[in-house]
PDB file of C-alpha atoms and ligand atoms in Angstrom:
ATOM      1  CA  UNK G   1       0.321  14.373   2.434  1.00  0.00           C
ATOM      2  CA  UNK G   2       3.951  15.327   1.735  1.00  0.00           C
ATOM      3  CA  UNK G   3       6.471  13.012   3.316  1.00  0.00           C
ATOM      4  CA  UNK G   4       9.609  14.106   5.169  1.00  0.00           C
ATOM      5  CA  UNK G   5      12.338  11.483   4.585  1.00  0.00           C
ATOM      6  CA  UNK G   6      15.314  10.424   6.735  1.00  0.00           C
ATOM      7  CA  UNK G   7      17.957   8.207   5.096  1.00  0.00           C
ATOM      8  CA  UNK G   8      20.113   6.342   7.641  1.00  0.00           C
ATOM      9  CA  UNK G   9      23.577   5.237   6.439  1.00  0.00           C
ATOM     10  CA  UNK G  10      26.755   3.895   7.941  1.00  0.00           C
ATOM     11  CA  UNK G  11      29.209   3.917   5.023  1.00  0.00           C
ATOM     12  CA  UNK G  12      29.432   4.075   1.218  1.00  0.00           C
ATOM     13  CA  UNK G  13      25.886   5.182   0.658  1.00  0.00           C
ATOM     14  CA  UNK G  14      25.235   3.874  -2.872  1.00  0.00           C
ATOM     15  CA  UNK G  15      21.633   3.131  -2.038  1.00  0.00           C
ATOM     16  CA  UNK G  16      21.289   6.647  -0.619  1.00  0.00           C
ATOM     17  CA  UNK G  17      22.790   7.915  -3.864  1.00  0.00           C
ATOM     18  CA  UNK G  18      20.131   6.062  -5.874  1.00  0.00           C
ATOM     19  CA  UNK G  19      17.350   7.421  -3.710  1.00  0.00           C
ATOM     20  CA  UNK G  20      18.662  11.069  -3.920  1.00  0.00           C
ATOM     21  CA  UNK G  21      19.223  10.780  -7.613  1.00  0.00           C
ATOM     22  CA  UNK G  22      15.607   9.433  -8.120  1.00  0.00           C
ATOM     23  CA  UNK G  23      14.326  12.346  -6.077  1.00  0.00           C
ATOM     24  CA  UNK G  24      16.304  14.792  -8.211  1.00  0.00           C
ATOM     25  CA  UNK G  25      14.995  13.200 -11.412  1.00  0.00           C
ATOM     26  CA  UNK G  26      11.356  13.390 -10.178  1.00  0.00           C
ATOM     27  CA  UNK G  27      10.992   9.636  -9.963  1.00  0.00           C
ATOM     28  CA  UNK G  28       9.902   9.776  -6.388  1.00  0.00           C
ATOM     29  CA  UNK G  29       6.869  11.917  -5.635  1.00  0.00           C
ATOM     30  CA  UNK G  30       5.430  13.702  -2.654  1.00  0.00           C
ATOM     31  CA  UNK G  31       8.639  14.168  -0.673  1.00  0.00           C
ATOM     32  CA  UNK G  32       9.101  17.531   1.028  1.00  0.00           C
ATOM     33  CA  UNK G  33      12.369  17.480   3.014  1.00  0.00           C
ATOM     34  CA  UNK G  34      15.233  15.034   3.291  1.00  0.00           C
ATOM     35  CA  UNK G  35      17.952  14.530   5.860  1.00  0.00           C
ATOM     36  CA  UNK G  36      20.797  11.951   5.770  1.00  0.00           C
ATOM     37  CA  UNK G  37      21.796  10.587   9.220  1.00  0.00           C
ATOM     38  CA  UNK G  38      24.832   8.442   9.990  1.00  0.00           C
ATOM     39  CA  UNK G  39      26.103   6.722  13.080  1.00  0.00           C
ATOM     40  CA  UNK G  40      29.538   7.051  11.545  1.00  0.00           C
ATOM     41  CA  UNK G  41      31.052  10.521  11.060  1.00  0.00           C
ATOM     42  CA  UNK G  42      33.397   9.130   8.391  1.00  0.00           C
ATOM     43  CA  UNK G  43      30.694   7.655   6.255  1.00  0.00           C
ATOM     44  CA  UNK G  44      31.481   8.428   2.600  1.00  0.00           C
ATOM     45  CA  UNK G  45      27.805   8.884   1.961  1.00  0.00           C
ATOM     46  CA  UNK G  46      27.649  11.988   4.120  1.00  0.00           C
ATOM     47  CA  UNK G  47      30.066  13.821   1.790  1.00  0.00           C
ATOM     48  CA  UNK G  48      28.113  12.763  -1.275  1.00  0.00           C
ATOM     49  CA  UNK G  49      24.789  13.809   0.316  1.00  0.00           C
ATOM     50  CA  UNK G  50      26.234  17.265   1.176  1.00  0.00           C
ATOM     51  CA  UNK G  51      28.409  18.033  -1.818  1.00  0.00           C
ATOM     52  CA  UNK G  52      26.695  16.324  -4.693  1.00  0.00           C
ATOM     53  CA  UNK G  53      23.059  16.724  -3.591  1.00  0.00           C
ATOM     54  CA  UNK G  54      23.120  19.615  -1.124  1.00  0.00           C
ATOM     55  CA  UNK G  55      21.189  17.574   1.377  1.00  0.00           C
ATOM     56  CA  UNK G  56      21.374  18.252   5.170  1.00  0.00           C
ATOM     57  CA  UNK G  57      23.311  15.704   7.199  1.00  0.00           C
ATOM     58  CA  UNK G  58      23.496  14.689  10.816  1.00  0.00           C
ATOM     59  CA  UNK G  59      25.704  12.407  12.760  1.00  0.00           C
ATOM     60  CA  UNK G  60      24.450  10.546  15.820  1.00  0.00           C
ATOM     61  CA  UNK G  61      26.174  12.467  18.620  1.00  0.00           C
ATOM     62  CA  UNK G  62      27.905   9.943  20.894  1.00  0.00           C
ATOM     63  CA  UNK G  63      30.675   7.598  20.159  1.00  0.00           C
ATOM     64  CA  UNK G  64      29.787   3.924  20.878  1.00  0.00           C
ATOM     65  CA  UNK G  65      26.258   4.655  22.110  1.00  0.00           C
ATOM     66  CA  UNK G  66      24.080   1.987  23.712  1.00  0.00           C
ATOM     67  CA  UNK G  67      21.073   1.037  21.574  1.00  0.00           C
ATOM     68  CA  UNK G  68      18.907   3.212  23.772  1.00  0.00           C
ATOM     69  CA  UNK G  69      21.209   6.209  23.419  1.00  0.00           C
ATOM     70  CA  UNK G  70      21.342   5.730  19.647  1.00  0.00           C
ATOM     71  CA  UNK G  71      17.577   5.626  19.635  1.00  0.00           C
ATOM     72  CA  UNK G  72      17.249   8.812  21.648  1.00  0.00           C
ATOM     73  CA  UNK G  73      19.752  10.564  19.432  1.00  0.00           C
ATOM     74  CA  UNK G  74      17.961   9.501  16.222  1.00  0.00           C
ATOM     75  CA  UNK G  75      14.642  10.517  17.698  1.00  0.00           C
ATOM     76  CA  UNK G  76      16.013  13.977  18.462  1.00  0.00           C
ATOM     77  CA  UNK G  77      17.206  14.340  14.888  1.00  0.00           C
ATOM     78  CA  UNK G  78      13.870  13.174  13.528  1.00  0.00           C
ATOM     79  CA  UNK G  79      12.121  15.710  15.790  1.00  0.00           C
ATOM     80  CA  UNK G  80      14.517  18.487  14.645  1.00  0.00           C
ATOM     81  CA  UNK G  81      13.628  17.827  11.004  1.00  0.00           C
ATOM     82  CA  UNK G  82       9.894  17.383  11.573  1.00  0.00           C
ATOM     83  CA  UNK G  83       9.976  13.680  10.600  1.00  0.00           C
ATOM     84  CA  UNK G  84       6.979  12.480  12.567  1.00  0.00           C
ATOM     85  CA  UNK G  85       5.037   9.175  12.827  1.00  0.00           C
ATOM     86  CA  UNK G  86       2.382  10.964  10.766  1.00  0.00           C
ATOM     87  CA  UNK G  87       4.457  12.460   7.941  1.00  0.00           C
ATOM     88  CA  UNK G  88       7.780  10.632   8.135  1.00  0.00           C
ATOM     89  CA  UNK G  89       9.514   7.815   6.325  1.00  0.00           C
ATOM     90  CA  UNK G  90      12.798   6.448   7.595  1.00  0.00           C
ATOM     91  CA  UNK G  91      14.909   4.493   5.143  1.00  0.00           C
ATOM     92  CA  UNK G  92      17.775   2.346   6.380  1.00  0.00           C
ATOM     93  CA  UNK G  93      20.321   2.188   3.568  1.00  0.00           C
ATOM     94  CA  UNK G  94      23.338   0.257   4.724  1.00  0.00           C
ATOM     95  CA  UNK G  95      22.678   1.344   8.310  1.00  0.00           C
ATOM     96  CA  UNK G  96      24.735  -1.151  10.315  1.00  0.00           C
ATOM     97  CA  UNK G  97      23.047  -0.645  13.650  1.00  0.00           C
ATOM     98  CA  UNK G  98      19.861  -2.257  14.908  1.00  0.00           C
ATOM     99  CA  UNK G  99      17.187   0.220  15.908  1.00  0.00           C
ATOM    100  CA  UNK G 100      15.676  -0.166  19.320  1.00  0.00           C
ATOM    101  CA  UNK G 101      11.988  -0.993  20.061  1.00  0.00           C
ATOM    102  CA  UNK G 102      10.961   2.592  20.950  1.00  0.00           C
ATOM    103  CA  UNK G 103      11.732   4.024  17.519  1.00  0.00           C
ATOM    104  CA  UNK G 104      10.353   0.923  15.760  1.00  0.00           C
ATOM    105  CA  UNK G 105       7.083   1.018  17.650  1.00  0.00           C
ATOM    106  CA  UNK G 106       6.737   4.863  17.229  1.00  0.00           C
ATOM    107  CA  UNK G 107       7.222   4.682  13.453  1.00  0.00           C
ATOM    108  CA  UNK G 108       5.423   1.451  12.842  1.00  0.00           C
ATOM    109  CA  UNK G 109       5.326   0.694   9.097  1.00  0.00           C
ATOM    110  CA  UNK G 110       7.207   3.851   8.380  1.00  0.00           C
ATOM    111  CA  UNK G 111      10.729   2.408   8.538  1.00  0.00           C
ATOM    112  CA  UNK G 112      12.118   0.513   5.518  1.00  0.00           C
ATOM    113  CA  UNK G 113      15.260  -1.436   5.032  1.00  0.00           C
ATOM    114  CA  UNK G 114      17.065  -2.963   2.034  1.00  0.00           C
ATOM    115  CA  UNK G 115      18.670  -6.332   2.449  1.00  0.00           C
ATOM    116  CA  UNK G 116      20.919  -8.088  -0.064  1.00  0.00           C
ATOM    117  CA  UNK G 117      19.104 -11.434  -0.224  1.00  0.00           C
ATOM    118  CA  UNK G 118      15.703 -12.837  -1.046  1.00  0.00           C
ATOM    119  CA  UNK G 119      14.252 -12.745   2.449  1.00  0.00           C
ATOM    120  CA  UNK G 120      13.365 -14.800   4.412  1.00  0.00           C
ATOM    121  CA  UNK G 121      16.565 -16.530   3.237  1.00  0.00           C
ATOM    122  CA  UNK G 122      19.980 -15.323   4.555  1.00  0.00           C
ATOM    123  CA  UNK G 123      19.005 -12.790   7.248  1.00  0.00           C
ATOM    124  CA  UNK G 124      21.693 -10.857   9.128  1.00  0.00           C
ATOM    125  CA  UNK G 125      25.250 -10.084   8.054  1.00  0.00           C
ATOM    126  CA  UNK G 126      27.110 -11.261   4.967  1.00  0.00           C
ATOM    127  CA  UNK G 127      23.883 -12.263   3.179  1.00  0.00           C
ATOM    128  CA  UNK G 128      25.705 -12.590  -0.172  1.00  0.00           C
ATOM    129  CA  UNK G 129      28.336 -14.865   1.322  1.00  0.00           C
ATOM    130  CA  UNK G 130      25.601 -16.932   2.952  1.00  0.00           C
ATOM    131  CA  UNK G 131      23.994 -17.322  -0.482  1.00  0.00           C
ATOM    132  CA  UNK G 132      27.226 -18.457  -2.089  1.00  0.00           C
ATOM    133  CA  UNK G 133      27.928 -20.952   0.735  1.00  0.00           C
ATOM    134  CA  UNK G 134      24.398 -22.344   0.425  1.00  0.00           C
ATOM    135  CA  UNK G 135      24.907 -22.904  -3.295  1.00  0.00           C
ATOM    136  CA  UNK G 136      21.672 -21.233  -4.315  1.00  0.00           C
ATOM    137  CA  UNK G 137      21.285 -20.519  -8.009  1.00  0.00           C
ATOM    138  CA  UNK G 138      19.183 -17.419  -7.589  1.00  0.00           C
ATOM    139  CA  UNK G 139      19.601 -14.635  -5.112  1.00  0.00           C
ATOM    140  CA  UNK G 140      18.517 -10.994  -4.969  1.00  0.00           C
ATOM    141  CA  UNK G 141      17.412  -8.190  -2.742  1.00  0.00           C
ATOM    142  CA  UNK G 142      14.437  -7.239  -0.579  1.00  0.00           C
ATOM    143  CA  UNK G 143      12.935  -3.971   0.645  1.00  0.00           C
ATOM    144  CA  UNK G 144      10.882  -4.570   3.756  1.00  0.00           C
ATOM    145  CA  UNK G 145       9.296  -2.763   6.601  1.00  0.00           C
ATOM    146  CA  UNK G 146      11.347  -2.876   9.749  1.00  0.00           C
ATOM    147  CA  UNK G 147       9.985  -4.651  12.829  1.00  0.00           C
ATOM    148  CA  UNK G 148      11.717  -5.852  15.989  1.00  0.00           C
ATOM    149  CA  UNK G 149      12.591  -9.078  14.212  1.00  0.00           C
ATOM    150  CA  UNK G 150      15.909  -8.618  12.423  1.00  0.00           C
ATOM    151  CA  UNK G 151      15.264  -8.626   8.614  1.00  0.00           C
ATOM    152  CA  UNK G 152      11.868 -10.125   9.417  1.00  0.00           C
ATOM    153  CA  UNK G 153       9.346  -7.388   8.564  1.00  0.00           C
ATOM    154  CA  UNK G 154       6.666  -7.407   5.820  1.00  0.00           C
ATOM    155  CA  UNK G 155       8.231  -7.577   2.336  1.00  0.00           C
ATOM    156  CA  UNK G 156       7.550  -4.626   0.036  1.00  0.00           C
ATOM    157  CA  UNK G 157       9.515  -5.355  -3.119  1.00  0.00           C
ATOM    158  CA  UNK G 158      12.076  -7.963  -4.265  1.00  0.00           C
ATOM    159  CA  UNK G 159      14.187  -8.565  -7.315  1.00  0.00           C
ATOM    160  CA  UNK G 160      16.370 -11.450  -8.239  1.00  0.00           C
ATOM    161  CA  UNK G 161      19.641 -12.187  -9.984  1.00  0.00           C
ATOM    162  CA  UNK G 162      21.297 -15.437 -11.137  1.00  0.00           C
ATOM    163  CA  UNK G 163      24.149 -16.888  -9.087  1.00  0.00           C
ATOM    164  CA  UNK G 164      26.875 -18.349 -11.340  1.00  0.00           C
ATOM    165  CA  UNK G 165      29.332 -21.162 -10.444  1.00  0.00           C
ATOM    166  CA  UNK G 166      32.275 -18.754 -10.769  1.00  0.00           C
ATOM    167  CA  UNK G 167      30.759 -16.112  -8.451  1.00  0.00           C
ATOM    168  CA  UNK G 168      32.401 -15.074  -5.282  1.00  0.00           C
ATOM    169  CA  UNK G 169      30.925 -12.741  -2.602  1.00  0.00           C
ATOM    170  CA  UNK G 170      32.160  -9.636  -4.392  1.00  0.00           C
ATOM    171  CA  UNK G 171      30.811 -10.437  -7.886  1.00  0.00           C
ATOM    172  CA  UNK G 172      27.478 -11.523  -6.492  1.00  0.00           C
ATOM    173  CA  UNK G 173      27.273  -8.429  -4.243  1.00  0.00           C
ATOM    174  CA  UNK G 174      27.875  -6.145  -7.289  1.00  0.00           C
ATOM    175  CA  UNK G 175      25.137  -7.884  -9.335  1.00  0.00           C
ATOM    176  CA  UNK G 176      22.664  -7.625  -6.459  1.00  0.00           C
ATOM    177  CA  UNK G 177      23.542  -3.974  -5.802  1.00  0.00           C
ATOM    178  CA  UNK G 178      22.388  -2.953  -9.278  1.00  0.00           C
ATOM    179  CA  UNK G 179      18.896  -4.355  -8.430  1.00  0.00           C
ATOM    180  CA  UNK G 180      18.991  -2.714  -4.972  1.00  0.00           C
ATOM    181  CA  UNK G 181      19.366   0.655  -6.616  1.00  0.00           C
ATOM    182  CA  UNK G 182      16.256  -0.050  -8.701  1.00  0.00           C
ATOM    183  CA  UNK G 183      13.907  -1.408  -6.091  1.00  0.00           C
ATOM    184  CA  UNK G 184      14.617   0.952  -3.227  1.00  0.00           C
ATOM    185  CA  UNK G 185      13.535   4.158  -4.983  1.00  0.00           C
ATOM    186  CA  UNK G 186      10.603   2.245  -6.389  1.00  0.00           C
ATOM    187  CA  UNK G 187       9.510   1.042  -2.963  1.00  0.00           C
ATOM    188  CA  UNK G 188       9.811   4.588  -1.561  1.00  0.00           C
ATOM    189  CA  UNK G 189       7.743   5.987  -4.383  1.00  0.00           C
ATOM    190  CA  UNK G 190       4.980   3.401  -3.709  1.00  0.00           C
ATOM    191  CA  UNK G 191       4.994   4.494  -0.079  1.00  0.00           C
ATOM    192  CA  UNK G 192       4.992   8.208  -0.799  1.00  0.00           C
ATOM    193  CA  UNK G 193       2.118   7.692  -3.292  1.00  0.00           C
ATOM    194  CA  UNK G 194       0.185   5.848  -0.543  1.00  0.00           C
ATOM    195  CA  UNK G 195       0.025   2.646  -2.502  1.00  0.00           C
ATOM    196  CA  UNK G 196       1.156   0.245   0.198  1.00  0.00           C
ATOM    197  CA  UNK G 197      -1.333  -1.522   2.437  1.00  0.00           C
ATOM    198  CA  UNK G 198      -0.730  -4.164   5.072  1.00  0.00           C
ATOM    199  CA  UNK G 199      -3.102  -7.141   5.047  1.00  0.00           C
ATOM    200  CA  UNK G 200      -2.453  -9.935   7.473  1.00  0.00           C
ATOM    201  CA  UNK G 201       1.183  -8.921   7.818  1.00  0.00           C
ATOM    202  CA  UNK G 202       1.622  -8.926   4.014  1.00  0.00           C
ATOM    203  CA  UNK G 203       2.240  -5.815   1.964  1.00  0.00           C
ATOM    204  CA  UNK G 204      -0.140  -5.461  -0.973  1.00  0.00           C
ATOM    205  CA  UNK G 205      -0.327  -2.742  -3.520  1.00  0.00           C
ATOM    206  CA  UNK G 206      -3.457  -0.616  -3.893  1.00  0.00           C
TER     207      UNK G 206
HETATM  208  C1  GRF F   1      23.782  -2.949   0.704  1.00  0.00           C
HETATM  209  O1  GRF F   1      24.217  -4.082   0.095  1.00  0.00           O
HETATM  210  C2  GRF F   1      22.545  -3.093   1.487  1.00  0.00           C
HETATM  211  O2  GRF F   1      21.667  -4.107   0.936  1.00  0.00           O
HETATM  212  C3  GRF F   1      23.033  -3.611   2.828  1.00  0.00           C
HETATM  213  O3  GRF F   1      24.167  -2.835   3.022  1.00  0.00           O
HETATM  214  C4  GRF F   1      24.751  -2.467   1.731  1.00  0.00           C
HETATM  215  C5  GRF F   1      24.896  -0.969   1.787  1.00  0.00           C
HETATM  216  O4  GRF F   1      25.525  -0.397   0.645  1.00  0.00           O
HETATM  217  N1  GRF F   1      22.014  -3.358   3.844  1.00  0.00           N
HETATM  218  P1  GRF F   1      25.452   1.122   0.364  1.00  0.00           P
HETATM  219  O5  GRF F   1      26.034   1.859   1.639  1.00  0.00           O
HETATM  220  O6  GRF F   1      24.059   1.529   0.144  1.00  0.00           O
HETATM  221  O7  GRF F   1      26.330   1.361  -0.789  1.00  0.00           O
END
């Protein structure tokens, strides 16, 4: 089945860029339509999606919506673009809002997120700073399915980077970001090729 993809962003959109570029290069298969959605009308990624990739974009309508209003607005957009619980995949790519339970339960195991740490370490905001503060010597990034537990859903792919003594949050973030841009398109392609199976809350590859 061909998949319709929604990419949700809030800002820069470099992961969105990596996904759209991989689609353009034929590195992600079985995707029919794509829409980029933002909660922030000034997100840089919206301009890149439109101008560079000619992808349709949508902005969540209200200013400062409640979580439920945000959910309703996203569900309307998904409906408009025929992104359903049967054929849809929703990719959170630097989306700085927490989705509500309605959308998460409707699209169970069809919502992915990328997080800049080796989960389950360093959940939540400023994961790279948390890694520096903890003094870990290896960090990385994780693509996981989204559940109601923040950054707690089943892990799809991870990759790691060294953490050097001289690193600060910025240098570590940059090193991790390179790996994010590799594993996110790869995880999406596994999904769209129907290669991901959940067994006892763990993702295994067919
Ligand atoms: C990335 O580091 C991602 O892991 C985190 O937010 C950042 C988004 O960056 N969730 P970008 O908008 O994709 O450039």
